[in-house]
mmCIF file of C-alpha atoms and ligand atoms in Angstrom:
data_model
loop_
_atom_site.group_PDB
_atom_site.id
_atom_site.type_symbol
_atom_site.label_atom_id
_atom_site.label_comp_id
_atom_site.label_asym_id
_atom_site.label_seq_id
_atom_site.Cartn_x
_atom_site.Cartn_y
_atom_site.Cartn_z
ATOM 1 C CA MET E 1 89.473 106.026 88.228
ATOM 2 C CA SER E 2 89.843 106.968 84.581
ATOM 3 C CA ALA E 3 88.944 105.584 81.170
ATOM 4 C CA ARG E 4 92.393 106.504 79.795
ATOM 5 C CA HIS E 5 94.450 104.943 82.626
ATOM 6 C CA PRO E 6 92.397 102.162 84.247
ATOM 7 C CA THR E 7 93.172 100.590 87.615
ATOM 8 C CA ILE E 8 92.294 97.254 89.219
ATOM 9 C CA GLY E 9 92.711 96.548 92.947
ATOM 10 C CA VAL E 10 92.754 93.251 94.812
ATOM 11 C CA THR E 11 92.411 93.704 98.543
ATOM 12 C CA GLY E 12 92.741 91.188 101.354
ATOM 13 C CA SER E 13 94.349 90.489 104.686
ATOM 14 C CA SER E 14 97.870 89.132 105.065
ATOM 15 C CA GLY E 15 97.915 85.534 103.830
ATOM 16 C CA ALA E 16 94.468 85.783 102.218
ATOM 17 C CA GLY E 17 95.881 85.005 98.778
ATOM 18 C CA THR E 18 96.049 88.385 97.018
ATOM 19 C CA SER E 19 99.516 87.615 95.557
ATOM 20 C CA THR E 20 98.137 84.313 94.283
ATOM 21 C CA VAL E 21 95.278 86.158 92.563
ATOM 22 C CA MET E 22 97.767 88.657 91.133
ATOM 23 C CA ARG E 23 99.577 85.805 89.373
ATOM 24 C CA LEU E 24 96.307 84.805 87.681
ATOM 25 C CA PHE E 25 95.780 88.379 86.468
ATOM 26 C CA GLN E 26 99.381 88.524 85.238
ATOM 27 C CA ARG E 27 98.626 85.493 83.062
ATOM 28 C CA ILE E 28 95.481 87.121 81.636
ATOM 29 C CA PHE E 29 97.404 90.348 80.962
ATOM 30 C CA GLU E 30 100.175 88.410 79.220
ATOM 31 C CA GLU E 31 97.723 86.491 77.048
ATOM 32 C CA GLN E 32 95.986 89.702 76.021
ATOM 33 C CA GLY E 33 99.202 91.629 75.363
ATOM 34 C CA ILE E 34 98.407 94.088 78.176
ATOM 35 C CA LYS E 35 101.348 95.706 79.963
ATOM 36 C CA PRO E 36 100.451 96.216 83.631
ATOM 37 C CA ALA E 37 102.046 98.415 86.270
ATOM 38 C CA LEU E 38 102.113 95.950 89.186
ATOM 39 C CA VAL E 39 101.878 97.550 92.612
ATOM 40 C CA GLU E 40 102.397 95.563 95.815
ATOM 41 C CA GLY E 41 100.638 97.060 98.807
ATOM 42 C CA ASP E 42 103.456 96.049 101.157
ATOM 43 C CA ALA E 43 105.613 98.720 99.469
ATOM 44 C CA PHE E 44 103.483 101.289 101.305
ATOM 45 C CA HIS E 45 104.285 100.058 104.801
ATOM 46 C CA ALA E 46 105.757 102.934 106.797
ATOM 47 C CA TYR E 47 108.505 100.795 108.362
ATOM 48 C CA ASP E 48 110.990 98.170 107.250
ATOM 49 C CA ARG E 49 111.348 94.991 109.338
ATOM 50 C CA VAL E 50 113.872 96.442 111.813
ATOM 51 C CA GLN E 51 112.044 99.781 112.154
ATOM 52 C CA LEU E 52 108.793 97.901 112.625
ATOM 53 C CA ARG E 53 110.150 96.028 115.647
ATOM 54 C CA ALA E 54 111.186 99.356 117.210
ATOM 55 C CA ALA E 55 107.799 100.949 116.420
ATOM 56 C CA MET E 56 106.019 97.950 117.945
ATOM 57 C CA GLU E 57 108.097 98.189 121.112
ATOM 58 C CA ARG E 58 107.429 101.948 121.416
ATOM 59 C CA THR E 59 103.701 101.529 121.002
ATOM 60 C CA ARG E 60 103.651 98.517 123.363
ATOM 61 C CA ILE E 61 105.327 100.606 126.117
ATOM 62 C CA ARG E 62 102.834 103.428 125.540
ATOM 63 C CA GLY E 63 99.936 100.961 125.566
ATOM 64 C CA GLU E 64 98.872 102.037 122.064
ATOM 65 C CA ASN E 65 97.266 99.890 119.407
ATOM 66 C CA PHE E 66 99.553 99.513 116.402
ATOM 67 C CA SER E 67 99.856 97.186 113.411
ATOM 68 C CA LEU E 68 100.463 97.119 109.672
ATOM 69 C CA PHE E 69 96.725 96.688 109.163
ATOM 70 C CA GLY E 70 96.023 100.191 110.480
ATOM 71 C CA PRO E 71 96.653 103.548 108.779
ATOM 72 C CA GLY E 72 99.441 104.405 111.268
ATOM 73 C CA GLY E 73 101.619 101.591 109.930
ATOM 74 C CA ASN E 74 101.331 102.630 106.309
ATOM 75 C CA LEU E 75 101.962 105.512 103.923
ATOM 76 C CA LEU E 76 98.401 105.533 102.658
ATOM 77 C CA GLU E 77 98.645 109.120 101.438
ATOM 78 C CA ARG E 78 101.455 107.947 99.121
ATOM 79 C CA LEU E 79 99.279 105.103 97.849
ATOM 80 C CA HIS E 80 96.477 107.589 97.309
ATOM 81 C CA SER E 81 98.840 109.916 95.367
ATOM 82 C CA LEU E 82 100.097 107.058 93.211
ATOM 83 C CA LEU E 83 96.550 106.056 92.249
ATOM 84 C CA ARG E 84 95.563 109.662 91.581
ATOM 85 C CA ASP E 85 98.678 110.280 89.443
ATOM 86 C CA TYR E 86 98.165 107.071 87.531
ATOM 87 C CA SER E 87 94.514 107.853 86.832
ATOM 88 C CA ASP E 88 95.430 111.386 85.735
ATOM 89 C CA ALA E 89 98.517 110.723 83.639
ATOM 90 C CA GLY E 90 99.478 107.026 83.710
ATOM 91 C CA ASN E 91 102.486 107.597 85.978
ATOM 92 C CA GLY E 92 103.426 107.528 89.655
ATOM 93 C CA VAL E 93 106.086 106.419 92.110
ATOM 94 C CA VAL E 94 106.444 102.936 93.628
ATOM 95 C CA ARG E 95 108.901 100.651 95.434
ATOM 96 C CA ARG E 96 108.990 97.034 96.631
ATOM 97 C CA TYR E 97 109.267 95.372 100.033
ATOM 98 C CA LEU E 98 111.728 92.480 100.084
ATOM 99 C CA HIS E 99 110.053 89.743 102.125
ATOM 100 C CA THR E 100 112.329 86.787 101.411
ATOM 101 C CA GLU E 101 116.077 86.123 101.333
ATOM 102 C CA ALA E 102 115.781 85.314 97.632
ATOM 103 C CA GLU E 103 114.028 88.615 96.779
ATOM 104 C CA ALA E 104 116.591 90.528 98.850
ATOM 105 C CA ALA E 105 119.618 88.742 97.366
ATOM 106 C CA ALA E 106 118.405 89.508 93.839
ATOM 107 C CA VAL E 107 118.880 93.242 94.476
ATOM 108 C CA SER E 108 121.760 92.921 97.002
ATOM 109 C CA GLN E 109 119.770 94.370 99.900
ATOM 110 C CA PRO E 110 118.996 93.023 103.371
ATOM 111 C CA VAL E 111 115.756 91.072 103.720
ATOM 112 C CA GLY E 112 112.873 93.091 105.162
ATOM 113 C CA THR E 113 113.910 96.370 103.498
ATOM 114 C CA PHE E 114 112.453 98.469 100.709
ATOM 115 C CA THR E 115 113.893 99.093 97.258
ATOM 116 C CA PRO E 116 114.284 102.824 96.446
ATOM 117 C CA TRP E 117 111.196 104.734 95.232
ATOM 118 C CA GLU E 118 111.078 104.718 91.421
ATOM 119 C CA ARG E 119 108.810 106.096 88.735
ATOM 120 C CA LEU E 120 106.595 103.596 86.951
ATOM 121 C CA PRO E 121 107.418 102.893 83.303
ATOM 122 C CA THR E 122 105.556 105.386 81.104
ATOM 123 C CA ASP E 123 104.030 102.865 78.693
ATOM 124 C CA THR E 124 101.789 100.693 80.890
ATOM 125 C CA ASP E 125 98.196 99.886 79.938
ATOM 126 C CA ILE E 126 96.691 99.362 83.385
ATOM 127 C CA LEU E 127 97.650 99.656 87.065
ATOM 128 C CA PHE E 128 97.160 96.501 89.121
ATOM 129 C CA TYR E 129 97.349 96.772 92.942
ATOM 130 C CA GLU E 130 97.340 93.868 95.395
ATOM 131 C CA GLY E 131 97.551 94.407 99.115
ATOM 132 C CA LEU E 132 95.930 95.230 102.407
ATOM 133 C CA HIS E 133 94.334 98.588 101.652
ATOM 134 C CA GLY E 134 92.752 98.624 98.180
ATOM 135 C CA GLY E 135 89.334 99.351 99.684
ATOM 136 C CA TYR E 136 90.548 101.611 102.487
ATOM 137 C CA VAL E 137 88.528 104.725 103.300
ATOM 138 C CA GLY E 138 89.599 106.899 106.242
ATOM 139 C CA ASP E 139 88.870 110.418 107.452
ATOM 140 C CA GLU E 140 91.211 112.029 104.965
ATOM 141 C CA ILE E 141 92.131 109.291 102.509
ATOM 142 C CA ASP E 142 89.886 107.417 100.125
ATOM 143 C CA VAL E 143 91.904 104.723 98.356
ATOM 144 C CA ALA E 144 88.865 102.719 97.206
ATOM 145 C CA ARG E 145 87.463 105.439 94.970
ATOM 146 C CA HIS E 146 90.446 105.317 92.628
ATOM 147 C CA PHE E 147 89.793 101.804 91.343
ATOM 148 C CA ASP E 148 87.787 100.950 88.241
ATOM 149 C CA LEU E 149 87.475 97.443 89.559
ATOM 150 C CA LEU E 150 87.984 96.291 93.160
ATOM 151 C CA ILE E 151 88.138 92.643 94.207
ATOM 152 C CA GLY E 152 88.120 91.202 97.741
ATOM 153 C CA VAL E 153 89.978 87.991 98.613
ATOM 154 C CA VAL E 154 88.660 86.678 101.912
ATOM 155 C CA PRO E 155 89.123 83.073 102.984
ATOM 156 C CA VAL E 156 87.152 82.301 106.148
ATOM 157 C CA ILE E 157 89.352 83.344 109.038
ATOM 158 C CA ASN E 158 90.683 79.937 110.175
ATOM 159 C CA LEU E 159 91.806 79.225 106.620
ATOM 160 C CA GLU E 160 93.338 82.688 106.281
ATOM 161 C CA TRP E 161 95.355 82.086 109.453
ATOM 162 C CA ILE E 162 96.521 78.632 108.295
ATOM 163 C CA GLN E 163 97.692 80.208 105.024
ATOM 164 C CA LYS E 164 99.449 83.035 106.826
ATOM 165 C CA ILE E 165 101.174 80.742 109.327
ATOM 166 C CA ARG E 166 102.424 78.379 106.614
ATOM 167 C CA ARG E 167 103.605 81.154 104.295
ATOM 168 C CA ASP E 168 105.302 83.183 107.062
ATOM 169 C CA THR E 169 107.107 80.162 108.531
ATOM 170 C CA GLU E 170 108.067 78.474 105.256
ATOM 171 C CA GLU E 171 108.903 81.461 103.076
ATOM 172 C CA ARG E 172 109.549 84.433 105.339
ATOM 173 C CA GLY E 173 111.625 82.891 108.137
ATOM 174 C CA HIS E 174 109.238 83.629 111.043
ATOM 175 C CA ASN E 175 108.449 81.168 113.834
ATOM 176 C CA PRO E 176 104.849 80.029 114.496
ATOM 177 C CA GLU E 177 104.645 81.700 117.945
ATOM 178 C CA ASP E 178 105.587 85.086 116.472
ATOM 179 C CA VAL E 179 103.021 84.706 113.690
ATOM 180 C CA ALA E 180 100.329 83.919 116.285
ATOM 181 C CA ARG E 181 101.351 87.025 118.281
ATOM 182 C CA THR E 182 101.140 89.144 115.114
ATOM 183 C CA ILE E 183 97.640 87.826 114.381
ATOM 184 C CA LEU E 184 96.556 88.739 117.931
ATOM 185 C CA ARG E 185 98.128 92.200 117.868
ATOM 186 C CA ARG E 186 96.485 93.034 114.553
ATOM 187 C CA MET E 187 92.982 92.049 115.597
ATOM 188 C CA PRO E 188 91.582 95.542 116.420
ATOM 189 C CA ASP E 189 92.921 96.893 113.114
ATOM 190 C CA TYR E 190 91.647 93.832 111.288
ATOM 191 C CA VAL E 191 88.133 94.565 112.484
ATOM 192 C CA ASN E 192 88.330 98.338 112.029
ATOM 193 C CA HIS E 193 90.348 98.682 108.830
ATOM 194 C CA ILE E 194 90.434 95.425 106.860
ATOM 195 C CA ILE E 195 86.915 94.015 107.127
ATOM 196 C CA PRO E 196 84.983 97.194 106.149
ATOM 197 C CA GLN E 197 86.789 97.172 102.796
ATOM 198 C CA PHE E 198 84.853 94.116 101.653
ATOM 199 C CA SER E 199 81.636 96.141 101.522
ATOM 200 C CA ARG E 200 83.281 98.501 99.005
ATOM 201 C CA THR E 201 84.482 95.861 96.553
ATOM 202 C CA ASP E 202 82.765 94.819 93.323
ATOM 203 C CA VAL E 203 83.225 91.104 93.931
ATOM 204 C CA ASN E 204 84.447 89.078 96.932
ATOM 205 C CA PHE E 205 85.925 85.569 96.783
ATOM 206 C CA GLN E 206 85.519 83.779 100.086
ATOM 207 C CA ARG E 207 87.159 80.345 100.276
ATOM 208 C CA VAL E 208 85.508 77.944 102.727
ATOM 209 C CA PRO E 209 87.291 74.725 103.734
ATOM 210 C CA LEU E 210 85.412 71.425 103.756
ATOM 211 C CA VAL E 211 87.933 69.772 106.082
ATOM 212 C CA ASP E 212 88.561 70.392 109.767
ATOM 213 C CA THR E 213 90.412 73.662 110.396
ATOM 214 C CA SER E 214 89.096 74.207 113.906
ATOM 215 C CA ASN E 215 92.571 74.784 115.369
ATOM 216 C CA PRO E 216 94.482 76.822 112.781
ATOM 217 C CA PHE E 217 97.428 77.215 115.184
ATOM 218 C CA GLU E 218 98.183 73.492 115.023
ATOM 219 C CA VAL E 219 100.704 72.865 112.242
ATOM 220 C CA GLN E 220 98.754 71.632 109.222
ATOM 221 C CA GLU E 221 98.540 71.632 105.453
ATOM 222 C CA ILE E 222 96.553 74.304 103.643
ATOM 223 C CA PRO E 223 93.337 72.536 102.553
ATOM 224 C CA ALA E 224 93.608 71.608 98.879
ATOM 225 C CA ALA E 225 91.456 73.248 96.225
ATOM 226 C CA GLU E 226 89.182 70.193 96.044
ATOM 227 C CA GLU E 227 88.774 70.367 99.832
ATOM 228 C CA SER E 228 87.172 73.786 99.644
ATOM 229 C CA LEU E 229 84.339 75.777 98.111
ATOM 230 C CA VAL E 230 84.422 79.387 97.013
ATOM 231 C CA VAL E 231 81.610 81.792 97.758
ATOM 232 C CA VAL E 232 81.598 84.439 95.025
ATOM 233 C CA HIS E 233 79.595 87.472 96.034
ATOM 234 C CA PHE E 234 78.754 90.473 93.833
ATOM 235 C CA ASN E 235 78.128 93.516 95.989
ATOM 236 C CA LYS E 236 74.949 95.499 95.246
ATOM 237 C CA THR E 237 76.855 98.325 93.571
ATOM 238 C CA SER E 238 79.153 95.956 91.643
ATOM 239 C CA ARG E 239 80.413 97.314 88.331
ATOM 240 C CA VAL E 240 80.977 93.758 87.121
ATOM 241 C CA LYS E 241 77.948 92.475 85.268
ATOM 242 C CA VAL E 242 77.645 88.728 84.760
ATOM 243 C CA ASN E 243 75.000 86.325 83.617
ATOM 244 C CA PHE E 244 74.621 83.904 86.536
ATOM 245 C CA ASP E 245 73.005 81.158 84.441
ATOM 246 C CA LYS E 246 75.809 81.238 81.878
ATOM 247 C CA LEU E 247 78.458 81.198 84.602
ATOM 248 C CA ILE E 248 76.840 78.252 86.350
ATOM 249 C CA ALA E 249 76.622 76.371 83.042
ATOM 250 C CA SER E 250 80.374 76.881 82.500
ATOM 251 C CA LEU E 251 81.374 75.832 86.024
ATOM 252 C CA PRO E 252 80.388 72.201 86.772
ATOM 253 C CA GLY E 253 79.150 71.892 90.350
ATOM 254 C CA ALA E 254 78.513 75.641 90.766
ATOM 255 C CA SER E 255 75.183 76.917 92.047
ATOM 256 C CA LYS E 256 73.459 80.101 93.121
ATOM 257 C CA SER E 257 73.141 80.337 96.907
ATOM 258 C CA HIS E 258 71.665 83.833 97.155
ATOM 259 C CA GLU E 259 70.479 86.648 94.925
ATOM 260 C CA GLN E 260 73.988 88.006 94.349
ATOM 261 C CA THR E 261 76.025 84.972 95.342
ATOM 262 C CA LEU E 262 77.444 81.885 93.667
ATOM 263 C CA VAL E 263 79.110 78.838 95.206
ATOM 264 C CA VAL E 264 81.878 77.305 93.120
ATOM 265 C CA PRO E 265 83.982 74.153 93.752
ATOM 266 C CA GLY E 266 87.445 75.178 95.006
ATOM 267 C CA GLN E 267 89.292 73.745 92.034
ATOM 268 C CA LEU E 268 87.287 76.052 89.730
ATOM 269 C CA MET E 269 88.171 79.292 91.535
ATOM 270 C CA GLU E 270 90.682 80.361 88.861
ATOM 271 C CA LYS E 271 88.306 79.479 86.059
ATOM 272 C CA ALA E 272 85.511 81.444 87.767
ATOM 273 C CA MET E 273 87.819 84.447 88.116
ATOM 274 C CA GLU E 274 88.810 84.194 84.462
ATOM 275 C CA LEU E 275 85.196 83.980 83.277
ATOM 276 C CA ILE E 276 84.215 86.931 85.444
ATOM 277 C CA PHE E 277 87.190 89.217 84.858
ATOM 278 C CA ARG E 278 88.310 88.554 81.277
ATOM 279 C CA PRO E 279 85.294 90.435 79.845
ATOM 280 C CA ALA E 280 85.680 93.150 82.502
ATOM 281 C CA ILE E 281 89.347 93.666 81.538
ATOM 282 C CA GLU E 282 88.445 93.705 77.830
ATOM 283 C CA LYS E 283 85.847 96.374 78.508
ATOM 284 C CA LEU E 284 88.366 98.512 80.414
ATOM 285 C CA MET E 285 90.815 98.189 77.516
ATOM 286 C CA GLN E 286 88.177 99.139 74.945
ATOM 287 C CA LYS E 287 87.275 102.244 76.967
ATOM 288 C CA ARG E 288 90.969 103.061 77.269
ATOM 289 C CA ASP E 289 91.524 102.753 73.491
ATOM 290 C CA LYS E 290 88.550 105.019 72.843
ATOM 291 C CA ALA E 291 89.847 107.610 75.317
ATOM 292 C CA ALA E 292 93.350 107.430 73.782
ATOM 293 C CA ALA E 293 91.932 107.887 70.273
ATOM 294 C CA LYS E 294 89.894 110.885 71.447
ATOM 295 C CA GLU E 295 92.999 112.367 73.069
ATOM 296 C CA LYS E 296 94.885 112.087 69.766
ATOM 297 C CA SER E 297 92.156 113.595 67.591
HETATM 298 N N1 LIG J 301 93.375 79.463 96.517
HETATM 299 C C1 LIG J 301 94.369 78.969 97.238
HETATM 300 N N2 LIG J 301 94.487 77.643 97.450
HETATM 301 C C2 LIG J 301 95.482 77.128 98.192
HETATM 302 N N3 LIG J 301 96.448 77.874 98.783
HETATM 303 C C3 LIG J 301 96.391 79.199 98.606
HETATM 304 C C4 LIG J 301 95.357 79.825 97.834
HETATM 305 N N4 LIG J 301 95.567 81.168 97.876
HETATM 306 C C5 LIG J 301 96.670 81.360 98.618
HETATM 307 N N5 LIG J 301 97.168 80.192 99.036
HETATM 308 C C6 LIG J 301 98.384 80.001 99.862
HETATM 309 O O1 LIG J 301 98.281 80.852 100.998
HETATM 310 C C7 LIG J 301 99.541 81.485 101.287
HETATM 311 C C8 LIG J 301 99.356 82.986 101.273
HETATM 312 O O2 LIG J 301 98.999 83.385 99.940
HETATM 313 P P1 LIG J 301 99.527 84.770 99.333
HETATM 314 O O3 LIG J 301 101.011 84.865 99.503
HETATM 315 O O4 LIG J 301 98.943 84.879 97.975
HETATM 316 O O5 LIG J 301 98.836 85.766 100.341
HETATM 317 P P2 LIG J 301 98.824 87.359 100.345
HETATM 318 O O6 LIG J 301 97.428 87.739 100.577
HETATM 319 O O7 LIG J 301 99.486 87.878 99.132
HETATM 320 O O8 LIG J 301 99.701 87.694 101.604
HETATM 321 P P3 LIG J 301 100.601 89.035 101.919
HETATM 322 O O9 LIG J 301 99.721 90.194 101.636
HETATM 323 O O10 LIG J 301 100.945 88.874 103.356
HETATM 324 O O11 LIG J 301 101.793 88.961 101.006
HETATM 325 C C9 LIG J 301 100.521 80.976 100.234
HETATM 326 O O12 LIG J 301 101.243 79.907 100.790
HETATM 327 C C10 LIG J 301 99.617 80.495 99.096
HETATM 328 O O13 LIG J 301 100.208 79.463 98.343
HETATM 329 O O1 LIG J 302 101.227 92.206 106.614
HETATM 330 C C1 LIG J 302 102.041 91.761 105.873
HETATM 331 C C2 LIG J 302 101.769 91.601 104.430
HETATM 332 O O2 LIG J 302 100.515 91.974 104.084
HETATM 333 C C3 LIG J 302 103.388 91.382 106.357
HETATM 334 O O3 LIG J 302 103.305 90.931 107.648
HETATM 335 C C4 LIG J 302 104.269 92.582 106.295
HETATM 336 O O4 LIG J 302 104.440 92.936 104.940
HETATM 337 C C5 LIG J 302 105.629 92.328 106.946
HETATM 338 O O5 LIG J 302 106.299 91.365 106.205
HETATM 339 P P1 LIG J 302 107.493 90.505 106.818
HETATM 340 O O6 LIG J 302 106.887 89.687 107.922
HETATM 341 O O7 LIG J 302 107.985 89.659 105.648
HETATM 342 O O8 LIG J 302 108.533 91.485 107.301
#
């Protein structure tokens, strides 16, 4: 966390929609002339796709719990160092995980591998992280504390699974049975390491379908925006300050469901995010400019 080199994190389970939210932020950054350092959480997995299969087999034989949701499957100390270095000096080291054939072909590498570690460009205005562990806090590593703004993306679980199954089968070349097995294997880590993060965020966006999703393992479409509602919850310690009445007036069909909670029609989720985060980003940039000016003087 630093005024001079601000950081925003979006955290959520696999298939929750964090990459989708990142694209919205990219648009806001572009419109405001902000140059972000984009960090994908999957880059901090400890294993590539082939190594992961071997690690899974080893842990299965030993009867140990293991998944990419838990700290053992990730280089969280490296993520922690990146965030610390960025906050201190606006730099750090990152890489990318190549999920799809297209991403892999673009850099002439096999799918399911990592690009080499590289230093971030030196002239970025803000670090933006999206992934599984933005709100992670463990015995020795506290990722959450590095963010100036932390956002949770949490569709209700049936919807999250539908999204994961569709994305993994259509874009990442997995078969539905394997995706279901992955969901099962990750469950202890989901409960222990993913869910607690949503109590450390500033704001959570929880999409709730209005159509039947009672068997997410049956092949089906992802419910459309207009077939869902979004519960927007501001945690008690949220650093994002909004005027609920003004927000509701700008979002037709929105209402307040609880002291710190709004309900917004699904098709207005992006607009709600824009209204909530545009001013927050502007504030971070103003603080950054002030800190930079002070540094110069
Ligand atoms: N608000 C939304 N409405 C409809 N579909 C959505 C929404 N958000 C995400 N999806 C769909 O859900 C799938 C998963 O989304 P996305 O790739 O953003 O997840 P993710 O959290 O980044 O996953 P991972 O961390 O595994 O990469 C995609 O097919 C995406 O189009
Ligand atoms: O948890 C995940 C993303 O958050 C993915 O399952 C993980 O990155 C492995 O990806 P792939 O199945 O494309 O090898």
